[in-house]
Short mmCIF file of C-alpha atoms in Angstrom, two decimals:
data_model
loop_
_atom_site.label_atom_id
_atom_site.label_comp_id
_atom_site.label_asym_id
_atom_site.label_seq_id
_atom_site.Cartn_x
_atom_site.Cartn_y
_atom_site.Cartn_z
CA MET A 255 11.40 -13.99 8.43
CA LEU A 256 10.22 -15.29 11.79
CA ARG A 257 9.45 -11.73 12.83
CA LEU A 258 7.35 -11.24 9.71
CA GLU A 259 5.48 -14.47 10.32
CA LYS A 260 4.83 -13.49 13.92
CA GLU A 261 3.60 -10.04 12.89
CA LEU A 262 1.29 -11.51 10.27
CA SER A 263 0.09 -14.08 12.79
CA ARG A 264 -0.62 -11.31 15.34
CA ARG A 265 -2.50 -9.27 12.78
CA GLN A 266 -4.52 -12.26 11.75
CA ALA A 267 -5.24 -13.14 15.39
CA ARG A 268 -6.47 -9.57 16.02
CA GLU A 269 -8.69 -9.73 12.96
CA ILE A 270 -10.03 -13.13 14.00
CA ASP A 271 -10.67 -11.87 17.54
CA GLU A 272 -12.53 -8.87 16.13
CA LEU A 273 -14.59 -11.11 13.87
CA ARG A 274 -15.35 -13.42 16.80
CA ARG A 275 -16.38 -10.42 18.92
CA GLN A 276 -18.65 -9.23 16.12
CA LEU A 277 -20.04 -12.73 15.79
CA GLU A 278 -20.68 -12.91 19.54
CA GLU A 279 -22.43 -9.54 19.37
CA SER A 280 -24.51 -10.86 16.49
CA LYS A 281 -25.39 -13.96 18.51
CA CYS A 282 -26.38 -11.85 21.52
CA VAL A 283 -28.58 -9.68 19.33
CA ALA A 284 -30.17 -12.81 17.88
CA ILE A 285 -30.82 -14.38 21.32
CA GLY A 286 -32.26 -11.15 22.74
CA ALA A 287 -34.40 -10.61 19.69
CA ARG A 288 -35.98 -14.09 19.77
CA GLY A 289 -38.26 -13.28 22.70
CA GLU A 290 -39.62 -10.19 20.99
CA LEU A 291 -39.84 -11.81 17.58
CA ASP A 292 -42.13 -14.65 18.75
CA GLU A 293 -45.11 -12.30 18.26
CA ASP A 294 -44.35 -11.56 14.67
CA GLN A 295 -43.21 -14.52 12.52
CA GLY A 296 -42.42 -12.38 9.47
CA HIS A 297 -40.31 -10.01 11.52
CA ARG A 298 -38.49 -13.00 13.06
CA HIS A 299 -37.70 -14.44 9.66
CA ALA A 300 -36.30 -11.11 8.44
CA GLU A 301 -34.14 -10.71 11.55
CA ILE A 302 -32.79 -14.27 11.34
CA SER A 303 -32.01 -13.78 7.66
CA GLY A 304 -30.13 -10.59 8.51
CA LEU A 305 -28.13 -12.36 11.19
CA GLN A 306 -27.32 -15.23 8.86
CA ARG A 307 -26.16 -12.74 6.25
CA GLN A 308 -23.96 -11.01 8.83
CA LEU A 309 -22.53 -14.36 9.91
CA GLU A 310 -21.79 -15.27 6.30
CA GLU A 311 -20.19 -11.87 5.72
CA SER A 312 -18.12 -12.38 8.85
CA ARG A 313 -17.00 -15.78 7.63
CA ARG A 314 -16.20 -14.38 4.21
CA ALA A 315 -14.25 -11.53 5.78
CA GLN A 316 -12.34 -14.01 7.93
CA CYS A 317 -11.52 -16.14 4.86
CA ASP A 318 -10.47 -13.04 2.94
CA ALA A 319 -8.26 -11.92 5.84
CA ARG A 320 -6.67 -15.36 6.03
CA ALA A 321 -6.09 -15.45 2.26
CA THR A 322 -4.60 -11.96 2.34
CA ALA A 323 -2.30 -12.93 5.21
CA GLU A 324 -1.22 -16.09 3.39
CA GLU A 325 -0.52 -14.12 0.19
CA GLU A 326 1.49 -11.57 2.17
CA LEU A 327 3.41 -14.32 3.93
CA SER A 328 4.13 -15.97 0.59
CA ARG A 329 5.30 -12.67 -0.91
CA ARG A 330 7.54 -12.00 2.08
CA GLN A 331 8.93 -15.53 1.90
CA GLN A 332 9.75 -14.93 -1.77
CA GLU A 333 11.52 -11.69 -0.83
CA VAL A 334 13.53 -13.53 1.82
CA ASP A 335 14.45 -16.27 -0.65
CA ASP A 336 15.51 -13.65 -3.22
CA LEU A 337 17.65 -11.87 -0.64
CA ARG A 338 19.27 -15.16 0.38
CA ARG A 339 20.13 -15.85 -3.27
CA GLN A 340 21.59 -12.35 -3.61
CA VAL A 341 23.71 -12.86 -0.49
CA GLU A 342 24.98 -16.20 -1.79
CA ASP A 343 25.74 -14.65 -5.20
CA SER A 344 27.64 -11.85 -3.44
CA ARG A 345 29.62 -14.35 -1.39
CA LEU A 346 30.56 -16.24 -4.52
CA ALA A 347 31.57 -13.02 -6.27
CA VAL A 348 33.72 -11.97 -3.31
CA SER A 349 35.32 -15.41 -3.18
CA SER A 350 36.04 -15.26 -6.90
CA SER A 351 37.49 -11.75 -6.57
CA GLN A 352 39.68 -12.88 -3.70
CA SER A 353 40.95 -15.82 -5.76
CA GLN A 354 41.72 -13.55 -8.71
CA ALA A 355 43.48 -11.06 -6.44
CA ALA A 356 45.53 -13.85 -4.88
CA GLU A 357 46.55 -15.11 -8.32
CA GLU A 358 47.53 -11.62 -9.43
CA LEU A 359 49.46 -11.04 -6.21
CA SER A 360 51.30 -14.31 -6.77
CA LEU A 361 52.20 -13.29 -10.33
CA ARG A 362 53.41 -9.87 -9.14
CA GLN A 363 55.47 -11.53 -6.41
CA GLN A 364 57.06 -13.81 -9.02
CA GLU A 365 57.86 -10.73 -11.14
CA ILE A 366 59.43 -9.00 -8.15
CA ASP A 367 61.46 -12.10 -7.30
CA SER A 368 62.61 -12.38 -10.91
CA LEU A 369 63.62 -8.69 -11.03
CA ARG A 370 65.49 -9.03 -7.73
CA SER A 371 67.32 -12.03 -9.11
CA GLU A 372 68.24 -10.07 -12.26
CA LEU A 373 69.38 -7.16 -10.11
CA GLU A 374 71.56 -9.46 -8.02
CA ASP A 375 73.00 -11.02 -11.19
CA SER A 376 73.72 -7.53 -12.56
CA LYS A 377 75.41 -6.49 -9.32
CA LEU A 378 77.56 -9.63 -9.42
CA ALA A 379 78.44 -9.01 -13.06
CA VAL A 380 79.41 -5.39 -12.32
CA SER A 381 81.36 -6.50 -9.30
CA SER A 382 83.17 -9.19 -11.32
CA SER A 383 84.07 -6.83 -14.14
CA ARG A 384 85.89 -4.47 -11.78
#
């Protein structure tokens, strides 16, 4: 489970790093573009709107990635919990089987002891009748 969490955390960190890199690229584009856009106010407004849209998309993508990772982690946790329950059920079944086998073995041993006793009694009876 810890390995799964670490893997999901690494994946999420890579995705976050990529989104941050994209965001930094977007910021650099915005800063560089400001000097050129001072001449044309309409062009500046369009560029800023585009950058804001990209930033919002980046944020949405980051939220989606986080939600997906959390869902995956939850699903994996459920799988782990199910497997733990199955292991515990198996342990209980084995324990029950061992108890039943021990009881049956005890009964068989009693039968054997009883038959030995009868055999001894028969031998004594044969021996006495001679």
